[in-house]
Amino acid sequence: MSLPATSESEAGYTLLEVLVVIAIIGIVMAALPSAYARLVPQFQVHAFADELALTARKLREEARLMQHITAIRVDSEGKAVDIDGLETIGVPTGIKITFTQPISWKSIGDNTVEFYPTGGSSGGVMELARGGTVAKVSIDWLSGAVEVIR
């Protein structure tokens, strides 16, 4: 009994082709951890900036709706953000936060932005940095509008 003859038109992969594909997959998998390590700080900074901006927007709305002044304050060491004296948000490890207040509002208090019932605010910029990644949460003094700048 002999094996049937095979034609060259039958499809299949050679051992060499399979080994080349496995080698390429191995190279890609080896490169992923270093790419991931570079992206994580960027994602952390941007996510925290978004969280601060959302919190500031909520405080602005609360000031307008409840007709009382609300405030957000960065502690002097830059390790926490105080939300109207009711809640504290910890700054993620490795992120440095600095606060810049408009010169005309320095009397309000260090590192503090107040939101007024009129919709305005005392204004300021919270800058978040980690490695080479920087994001800013800017709060306009006139309109109280909150913007994330990347």
Tab-separated table of N, CA and C in Angstrom:
chain	number	residue	atom	x	y	z
A	1	MET	N	0.836	-1.160	0.000
A	1	MET	CA	0.000	0.000	0.000
A	1	MET	C	0.889	1.234	0.000
A	2	SER	N	0.656	2.097	-0.927
A	2	SER	CA	1.479	3.295	-1.028
A	2	SER	C	0.636	4.520	-0.726
A	3	LEU	N	1.302	5.600	-0.311
A	3	LEU	CA	0.630	6.862	0.001
A	3	LEU	C	0.192	7.538	-1.284
A	4	PRO	N	-0.957	8.220	-1.215
A	4	PRO	CA	-1.392	8.916	-2.417
A	4	PRO	C	-0.439	10.054	-2.753
A	5	ALA	N	-0.314	10.352	-3.992
A	5	ALA	CA	0.560	11.428	-4.444
A	5	ALA	C	-0.034	12.768	-4.033
A	6	THR	N	0.809	13.669	-3.598
A	6	THR	CA	0.346	15.001	-3.193
A	6	THR	C	0.741	16.007	-4.249
A	7	SER	N	-0.100	16.985	-4.419
A	7	SER	CA	0.228	18.027	-5.387
A	7	SER	C	0.838	19.212	-4.658
A	8	GLU	N	1.528	20.041	-5.399
A	8	GLU	CA	2.161	21.216	-4.794
A	8	GLU	C	1.144	22.282	-4.425
A	9	SER	N	-0.079	22.115	-4.823
A	9	SER	CA	-1.091	23.124	-4.531
A	9	SER	C	-1.669	22.996	-3.118
A	10	GLU	N	-1.306	21.961	-2.388
A	10	GLU	CA	-1.802	21.821	-1.025
A	10	GLU	C	-1.143	22.857	-0.120
A	11	ALA	N	-1.982	23.532	0.687
A	11	ALA	CA	-1.473	24.602	1.543
A	11	ALA	C	-0.951	24.026	2.850
A	12	GLY	N	0.002	24.724	3.424
A	12	GLY	CA	0.557	24.336	4.712
A	12	GLY	C	1.716	25.252	5.067
A	13	TYR	N	2.129	25.203	6.338
A	13	TYR	CA	3.232	26.029	6.797
A	13	TYR	C	4.437	25.138	7.039
A	14	THR	N	5.590	25.650	6.681
A	14	THR	CA	6.808	24.897	6.947
A	14	THR	C	7.254	25.192	8.370
A	15	LEU	N	8.096	24.380	8.872
A	15	LEU	CA	8.636	24.570	10.218
A	15	LEU	C	9.356	25.906	10.314
A	16	LEU	N	10.056	26.299	9.282
A	16	LEU	CA	10.787	27.557	9.275
A	16	LEU	C	9.822	28.750	9.400
A	17	GLU	N	8.711	28.728	8.691
A	17	GLU	CA	7.736	29.810	8.774
A	17	GLU	C	7.148	29.925	10.181
A	18	VAL	N	6.843	28.809	10.778
A	18	VAL	CA	6.300	28.806	12.138
A	18	VAL	C	7.321	29.365	13.125
A	19	LEU	N	8.571	28.997	12.989
A	19	LEU	CA	9.620	29.499	13.887
A	19	LEU	C	9.827	31.006	13.735
A	20	VAL	N	9.747	31.501	12.504
A	20	VAL	CA	9.894	32.945	12.282
A	20	VAL	C	8.753	33.709	12.968
A	21	VAL	N	7.524	33.214	12.844
A	21	VAL	CA	6.381	33.863	13.493
A	21	VAL	C	6.533	33.846	15.007
A	22	ILE	N	6.974	32.744	15.568
A	22	ILE	CA	7.182	32.651	17.024
A	22	ILE	C	8.268	33.626	17.467
A	23	ALA	N	9.325	33.779	16.686
A	23	ALA	CA	10.401	34.712	17.025
A	23	ALA	C	9.890	36.152	17.009
A	24	ILE	N	9.076	36.491	16.012
A	24	ILE	CA	8.527	37.850	15.932
A	24	ILE	C	7.619	38.132	17.126
A	25	ILE	N	6.788	37.190	17.490
A	25	ILE	CA	5.911	37.348	18.661
A	25	ILE	C	6.749	37.539	19.923
A	26	GLY	N	7.835	36.793	20.047
A	26	GLY	CA	8.721	36.925	21.208
A	26	GLY	C	9.352	38.301	21.296
A	27	ILE	N	9.763	38.855	20.165
A	27	ILE	CA	10.373	40.192	20.151
A	27	ILE	C	9.343	41.246	20.560
A	28	VAL	N	8.140	41.147	20.037
A	28	VAL	CA	7.085	42.096	20.393
A	28	VAL	C	6.752	42.002	21.880
A	29	MET	N	6.642	40.804	22.399
A	29	MET	CA	6.331	40.623	23.823
A	29	MET	C	7.449	41.177	24.713
A	30	ALA	N	8.692	41.080	24.265
A	30	ALA	CA	9.814	41.605	25.045
A	30	ALA	C	9.796	43.130	25.085
A	31	ALA	N	9.268	43.768	24.038
A	31	ALA	CA	9.248	45.231	23.976
A	31	ALA	C	8.081	45.827	24.760
A	32	LEU	N	7.031	45.079	25.008
A	32	LEU	CA	5.836	45.617	25.671
A	32	LEU	C	6.072	46.158	27.083
A	33	PRO	N	6.793	45.463	27.960
A	33	PRO	CA	6.957	46.011	29.318
A	33	PRO	C	7.615	47.383	29.353
A	34	SER	N	8.608	47.629	28.518
A	34	SER	CA	9.261	48.937	28.536
A	34	SER	C	8.327	50.020	27.998
A	35	ALA	N	7.547	49.706	26.986
A	35	ALA	CA	6.575	50.677	26.470
A	35	ALA	C	5.500	50.954	27.518
A	36	TYR	N	5.053	49.923	28.193
A	36	TYR	CA	4.041	50.058	29.243
A	36	TYR	C	4.569	50.927	30.385
A	37	ALA	N	5.825	50.705	30.766
A	37	ALA	CA	6.418	51.466	31.867
A	37	ALA	C	6.508	52.954	31.537
A	38	ARG	N	6.711	53.283	30.258
A	38	ARG	CA	6.768	54.691	29.868
A	38	ARG	C	5.385	55.328	29.836
A	39	LEU	N	4.349	54.565	29.565
A	39	LEU	CA	3.009	55.109	29.422
A	39	LEU	C	2.260	55.261	30.743
A	40	VAL	N	2.556	54.428	31.727
A	40	VAL	CA	1.825	54.454	32.993
A	40	VAL	C	1.898	55.825	33.679
A	41	PRO	N	3.077	56.448	33.813
A	41	PRO	CA	3.101	57.769	34.451
A	41	PRO	C	2.240	58.791	33.716
A	42	GLN	N	2.250	58.748	32.405
A	42	GLN	CA	1.447	59.667	31.615
A	42	GLN	C	-0.040	59.463	31.902
A	43	PHE	N	-0.472	58.212	31.934
A	43	PHE	CA	-1.872	57.921	32.217
A	43	PHE	C	-2.252	58.367	33.629
A	44	GLN	N	-1.361	58.159	34.593
A	44	GLN	CA	-1.652	58.550	35.978
A	44	GLN	C	-1.826	60.060	36.103
A	45	VAL	N	-0.938	60.811	35.492
A	45	VAL	CA	-1.011	62.273	35.571
A	45	VAL	C	-2.295	62.764	34.922
A	46	HIS	N	-2.611	62.246	33.746
A	46	HIS	CA	-3.814	62.695	33.045
A	46	HIS	C	-5.086	62.296	33.793
A	47	ALA	N	-5.108	61.099	34.353
A	47	ALA	CA	-6.293	60.657	35.099
A	47	ALA	C	-6.491	61.514	36.350
A	48	PHE	N	-5.408	61.844	37.060
A	48	PHE	CA	-5.537	62.665	38.260
A	48	PHE	C	-5.952	64.095	37.898
A	49	ALA	N	-5.442	64.615	36.792
A	49	ALA	CA	-5.846	65.948	36.338
A	49	ALA	C	-7.339	65.962	36.018
A	50	ASP	N	-7.816	64.915	35.359
A	50	ASP	CA	-9.248	64.819	35.058
A	50	ASP	C	-10.085	64.743	36.331
A	51	GLU	N	-9.589	63.995	37.327
A	51	GLU	CA	-10.307	63.882	38.605
A	51	GLU	C	-10.385	65.239	39.315
A	52	LEU	N	-9.265	65.976	39.335
A	52	LEU	CA	-9.273	67.296	39.971
A	52	LEU	C	-10.203	68.267	39.236
A	53	ALA	N	-10.188	68.208	37.914
A	53	ALA	CA	-11.045	69.098	37.131
A	53	ALA	C	-12.517	68.798	37.392
A	54	LEU	N	-12.863	67.533	37.437
A	54	LEU	CA	-14.245	67.150	37.712
A	54	LEU	C	-14.671	67.625	39.103
A	55	THR	N	-13.799	67.459	40.076
A	55	THR	CA	-14.091	67.905	41.440
A	55	THR	C	-14.280	69.423	41.485
A	56	ALA	N	-13.420	70.159	40.791
A	56	ALA	CA	-13.535	71.621	40.768
A	56	ALA	C	-14.847	72.052	40.102
A	57	ARG	N	-15.223	71.362	39.035
A	57	ARG	CA	-16.495	71.689	38.367
A	57	ARG	C	-17.684	71.439	39.300
A	58	LYS	N	-17.622	70.350	40.065
A	58	LYS	CA	-18.700	70.053	41.017
A	58	LYS	C	-18.778	71.129	42.099
A	59	LEU	N	-17.624	71.581	42.583
A	59	LEU	CA	-17.615	72.633	43.605
A	59	LEU	C	-18.181	73.931	43.058
A	60	ARG	N	-17.858	74.248	41.815
A	60	ARG	CA	-18.395	75.463	41.189
A	60	ARG	C	-19.918	75.383	41.100
A	61	GLU	N	-20.423	74.246	40.672
A	61	GLU	CA	-21.879	74.081	40.576
A	61	GLU	C	-22.543	74.146	41.951
A	62	GLU	N	-21.890	73.541	42.940
A	62	GLU	CA	-22.441	73.587	44.304
A	62	GLU	C	-22.520	75.031	44.792
A	63	ALA	N	-21.487	75.824	44.520
A	63	ALA	CA	-21.485	77.226	44.940
A	63	ALA	C	-22.636	77.978	44.282
A	64	ARG	N	-22.866	77.710	43.019
A	64	ARG	CA	-23.947	78.401	42.302
A	64	ARG	C	-25.324	77.958	42.793
A	65	LEU	N	-25.506	76.656	42.970
A	65	LEU	CA	-26.822	76.139	43.354
A	65	LEU	C	-27.183	76.439	44.807
A	66	MET	N	-26.205	76.274	45.690
A	66	MET	CA	-26.467	76.442	47.119
A	66	MET	C	-26.240	77.881	47.595
A	67	GLN	N	-25.724	78.724	46.702
A	67	GLN	CA	-25.485	80.133	47.006
A	67	GLN	C	-24.564	80.334	48.208
A	68	HIS	N	-23.480	79.581	48.221
A	68	HIS	CA	-22.444	79.795	49.236
A	68	HIS	C	-21.068	79.526	48.616
A	69	ILE	N	-20.047	80.048	49.240
A	69	ILE	CA	-18.682	79.909	48.727
A	69	ILE	C	-18.170	78.501	49.021
A	70	THR	N	-17.552	77.881	48.013
A	70	THR	CA	-16.881	76.593	48.187
A	70	THR	C	-15.405	76.776	47.828
A	71	ALA	N	-14.570	75.833	48.222
A	71	ALA	CA	-13.135	75.995	47.972
A	71	ALA	C	-12.446	74.657	47.758
A	72	ILE	N	-11.374	74.717	46.994
A	72	ILE	CA	-10.481	73.569	46.807
A	72	ILE	C	-9.083	74.066	47.147
A	73	ARG	N	-8.348	73.274	47.925
A	73	ARG	CA	-7.049	73.722	48.436
A	73	ARG	C	-6.012	72.623	48.302
A	74	VAL	N	-4.849	72.967	47.768
A	74	VAL	CA	-3.717	72.046	47.692
A	74	VAL	C	-2.878	72.271	48.941
A	75	ASP	N	-2.568	71.195	49.687
A	75	ASP	CA	-1.775	71.383	50.905
A	75	ASP	C	-0.370	71.858	50.555
A	76	SER	N	0.300	72.466	51.527
A	76	SER	CA	1.594	73.105	51.283
A	76	SER	C	2.674	72.123	50.823
A	77	GLU	N	2.542	70.859	51.159
A	77	GLU	CA	3.528	69.860	50.741
A	77	GLU	C	3.164	69.215	49.407
A	78	GLY	N	1.974	69.515	48.897
A	78	GLY	CA	1.539	68.959	47.625
A	78	GLY	C	1.208	67.479	47.679
A	79	LYS	N	0.801	66.991	48.854
A	79	LYS	CA	0.494	65.566	49.000
A	79	LYS	C	-1.002	65.272	49.048
A	80	ALA	N	-1.821	66.319	49.177
A	80	ALA	CA	-3.271	66.115	49.266
A	80	ALA	C	-3.994	67.354	48.764
A	81	VAL	N	-5.237	67.141	48.365
A	81	VAL	CA	-6.098	68.234	47.928
A	81	VAL	C	-7.339	68.208	48.809
A	82	ASP	N	-7.588	69.329	49.489
A	82	ASP	CA	-8.725	69.442	50.397
A	82	ASP	C	-9.932	69.970	49.625
A	83	ILE	N	-11.043	69.266	49.728
A	83	ILE	CA	-12.259	69.625	49.021
A	83	ILE	C	-13.241	70.259	49.997
A	84	ASP	N	-13.260	71.572	50.020
A	84	ASP	CA	-14.206	72.347	50.825
A	84	ASP	C	-14.210	71.962	52.302
A	85	GLY	N	-13.081	71.465	52.808
A	85	GLY	CA	-12.981	71.097	54.210
A	85	GLY	C	-13.730	69.831	54.576
A	86	LEU	N	-14.338	69.162	53.600
A	86	LEU	CA	-15.153	67.973	53.874
A	86	LEU	C	-14.460	66.675	53.480
A	87	GLU	N	-13.603	66.736	52.491
A	87	GLU	CA	-12.988	65.535	51.941
A	87	GLU	C	-11.565	65.867	51.512
A	88	THR	N	-10.704	64.870	51.572
A	88	THR	CA	-9.332	65.048	51.129
A	88	THR	C	-9.005	63.984	50.090
A	89	ILE	N	-8.427	64.422	48.983
A	89	ILE	CA	-7.983	63.502	47.938
A	89	ILE	C	-6.467	63.427	48.019
A	90	GLY	N	-5.929	62.225	48.178
A	90	GLY	CA	-4.486	62.049	48.206
A	90	GLY	C	-3.897	62.140	46.812
A	91	VAL	N	-2.747	62.774	46.708
A	91	VAL	CA	-2.049	62.861	45.423
A	91	VAL	C	-1.318	61.541	45.207
A	92	PRO	N	-1.507	60.888	44.046
A	92	PRO	CA	-0.840	59.606	43.793
A	92	PRO	C	0.677	59.708	43.934
A	93	THR	N	1.275	58.640	44.391
A	93	THR	CA	2.719	58.588	44.590
A	93	THR	C	3.451	58.910	43.296
A	94	GLY	N	4.438	59.767	43.399
A	94	GLY	CA	5.256	60.118	42.244
A	94	GLY	C	4.790	61.356	41.512
A	95	ILE	N	3.566	61.796	41.780
A	95	ILE	CA	3.061	62.994	41.110
A	95	ILE	C	3.340	64.203	41.993
A	96	LYS	N	3.957	65.201	41.396
A	96	LYS	CA	4.235	66.452	42.115
A	96	LYS	C	3.180	67.463	41.689
A	97	ILE	N	2.551	68.101	42.676
A	97	ILE	CA	1.516	69.089	42.369
A	97	ILE	C	1.930	70.437	42.939
A	98	THR	N	1.849	71.440	42.093
A	98	THR	CA	2.143	72.807	42.516
A	98	THR	C	0.947	73.685	42.153
A	99	PHE	N	0.795	74.771	42.887
A	99	PHE	CA	-0.345	75.657	42.689
A	99	PHE	C	0.142	77.073	42.443
A	100	THR	N	-0.435	77.707	41.447
A	100	THR	CA	-0.126	79.104	41.156
A	100	THR	C	-1.432	79.882	41.210
A	101	GLN	N	-1.419	80.929	42.010
A	101	GLN	CA	-2.619	81.745	42.188
A	101	GLN	C	-2.395	83.105	41.533
A	102	PRO	N	-3.429	83.680	40.928
A	102	PRO	CA	-3.262	85.024	40.355
A	102	PRO	C	-2.782	86.010	41.416
A	103	ILE	N	-1.909	86.893	41.044
A	103	ILE	CA	-1.329	87.855	41.994
A	103	ILE	C	-2.406	88.672	42.691
A	104	SER	N	-3.462	89.024	41.984
A	104	SER	CA	-4.504	89.864	42.571
A	104	SER	C	-5.303	89.158	43.668
A	105	TRP	N	-5.176	87.850	43.785
A	105	TRP	CA	-5.971	87.105	44.760
A	105	TRP	C	-5.126	86.489	45.878
A	106	LYS	N	-3.914	86.909	46.048
A	106	LYS	CA	-3.030	86.306	47.045
A	106	LYS	C	-3.595	86.367	48.464
A	107	SER	N	-4.508	87.265	48.735
A	107	SER	CA	-5.029	87.414	50.100
A	107	SER	C	-5.997	86.294	50.487
A	108	ILE	N	-6.471	85.504	49.537
A	108	ILE	CA	-7.462	84.467	49.834
A	108	ILE	C	-6.874	83.379	50.721
A	109	GLY	N	-5.690	83.009	50.460
A	109	GLY	CA	-5.047	81.950	51.227
A	109	GLY	C	-4.140	81.160	50.312
A	110	ASP	N	-3.123	80.617	50.899
A	110	ASP	CA	-2.172	79.864	50.095
A	110	ASP	C	-2.833	78.654	49.462
A	111	ASN	N	-2.561	78.469	48.179
A	111	ASN	CA	-2.959	77.269	47.445
A	111	ASN	C	-4.460	77.010	47.442
A	112	THR	N	-5.270	78.048	47.486
A	112	THR	CA	-6.724	77.879	47.566
A	112	THR	C	-7.424	78.559	46.396
A	113	VAL	N	-8.426	77.868	45.852
A	113	VAL	CA	-9.325	78.464	44.861
A	113	VAL	C	-10.712	78.459	45.483
A	114	GLU	N	-11.321	79.629	45.521
A	114	GLU	CA	-12.695	79.732	46.011
A	114	GLU	C	-13.636	79.874	44.816
A	115	PHE	N	-14.801	79.236	44.912
A	115	PHE	CA	-15.852	79.367	43.908
A	115	PHE	C	-16.985	80.157	44.535
A	116	TYR	N	-17.493	81.151	43.798
A	116	TYR	CA	-18.490	82.065	44.328
A	116	TYR	C	-19.883	81.761	43.773
A	117	PRO	N	-20.919	82.157	44.486
A	117	PRO	CA	-22.299	81.917	44.029
A	117	PRO	C	-22.608	82.529	42.659
A	118	THR	N	-21.834	83.522	42.256
A	118	THR	CA	-22.039	84.167	40.958
A	118	THR	C	-21.518	83.310	39.805
A	119	GLY	N	-20.757	82.250	40.105
A	119	GLY	CA	-20.164	81.398	39.079
A	119	GLY	C	-18.690	81.662	38.882
A	120	GLY	N	-18.207	82.783	39.391
A	120	GLY	CA	-16.794	83.123	39.281
A	120	GLY	C	-15.967	82.400	40.325
A	121	SER	N	-14.678	82.687	40.317
A	121	SER	CA	-13.778	82.065	41.289
A	121	SER	C	-12.588	82.974	41.536
A	122	SER	N	-11.747	82.565	42.476
A	122	SER	CA	-10.514	83.313	42.712
A	122	SER	C	-9.449	82.929	41.695
A	123	GLY	N	-9.637	81.805	40.993
A	123	GLY	CA	-8.738	81.385	39.920
A	123	GLY	C	-7.436	80.772	40.407
A	124	GLY	N	-6.774	80.132	39.493
A	124	GLY	CA	-5.484	79.531	39.785
A	124	GLY	C	-5.203	78.371	38.851
A	125	VAL	N	-3.972	77.857	38.939
A	125	VAL	CA	-3.542	76.731	38.109
A	125	VAL	C	-2.882	75.692	38.992
A	126	MET	N	-3.377	74.452	38.907
A	126	MET	CA	-2.744	73.328	39.582
A	126	MET	C	-1.946	72.565	38.527
A	127	GLU	N	-0.640	72.486	38.723
A	127	GLU	CA	0.215	71.795	37.762
A	127	GLU	C	0.636	70.458	38.340
A	128	LEU	N	0.389	69.403	37.582
A	128	LEU	CA	0.750	68.052	37.998
A	128	LEU	C	1.871	67.557	37.107
A	129	ALA	N	2.906	66.986	37.718
A	129	ALA	CA	4.043	66.519	36.928
A	129	ALA	C	4.562	65.197	37.474
A	130	ARG	N	4.966	64.352	36.550
A	130	ARG	CA	5.640	63.107	36.901
A	130	ARG	C	6.511	62.730	35.716
A	131	GLY	N	7.797	62.634	35.969
A	131	GLY	CA	8.701	62.376	34.863
A	131	GLY	C	8.631	63.537	33.886
A	132	GLY	N	8.460	63.223	32.625
A	132	GLY	CA	8.351	64.267	31.617
A	132	GLY	C	6.924	64.652	31.295
A	133	THR	N	5.963	64.089	32.014
A	133	THR	CA	4.554	64.350	31.731
A	133	THR	C	4.031	65.455	32.638
A	134	VAL	N	3.389	66.452	32.041
A	134	VAL	CA	2.835	67.575	32.797
A	134	VAL	C	1.396	67.802	32.331
A	135	ALA	N	0.513	68.023	33.270
A	135	ALA	CA	-0.868	68.407	32.977
A	135	ALA	C	-1.230	69.543	33.930
A	136	LYS	N	-2.034	70.470	33.442
A	136	LYS	CA	-2.443	71.607	34.261
A	136	LYS	C	-3.964	71.651	34.344
A	137	VAL	N	-4.456	71.947	35.544
A	137	VAL	CA	-5.876	72.197	35.741
A	137	VAL	C	-5.994	73.697	35.981
A	138	SER	N	-6.528	74.389	34.990
A	138	SER	CA	-6.626	75.838	35.036
A	138	SER	C	-8.048	76.246	35.392
A	139	ILE	N	-8.172	77.143	36.364
A	139	ILE	CA	-9.477	77.639	36.793
A	139	ILE	C	-9.497	79.146	36.560
A	140	ASP	N	-10.379	79.574	35.675
A	140	ASP	CA	-10.473	80.978	35.303
A	140	ASP	C	-11.066	81.793	36.453
A	141	TRP	N	-10.471	82.934	36.756
A	141	TRP	CA	-10.938	83.736	37.887
A	141	TRP	C	-12.261	84.438	37.591
A	142	LEU	N	-12.493	84.784	36.339
A	142	LEU	CA	-13.696	85.537	36.013
A	142	LEU	C	-14.923	84.637	35.869
A	143	SER	N	-14.779	83.586	35.086
A	143	SER	CA	-15.945	82.732	34.816
A	143	SER	C	-16.005	81.499	35.696
A	144	GLY	N	-14.892	81.139	36.327
A	144	GLY	CA	-14.846	79.934	37.133
A	144	GLY	C	-14.729	78.666	36.288
A	145	ALA	N	-14.566	78.825	34.978
A	145	ALA	CA	-14.450	77.682	34.065
A	145	ALA	C	-13.194	76.877	34.389
A	146	VAL	N	-13.332	75.567	34.336
A	146	VAL	CA	-12.236	74.659	34.659
A	146	VAL	C	-11.807	73.967	33.371
A	147	GLU	N	-10.489	73.961	33.128
A	147	GLU	CA	-9.960	73.376	31.899
A	147	GLU	C	-8.719	72.557	32.221
A	148	VAL	N	-8.594	71.393	31.575
A	148	VAL	CA	-7.386	70.587	31.693
A	148	VAL	C	-6.527	70.858	30.476
A	149	ILE	N	-5.266	71.222	30.724
A	149	ILE	CA	-4.312	71.510	29.644
A	149	ILE	C	-3.241	70.436	29.689
A	150	ARG	N	-3.079	69.748	28.556
A	150	ARG	CA	-2.078	68.668	28.484
A	150	ARG	C	-0.956	69.050	27.573
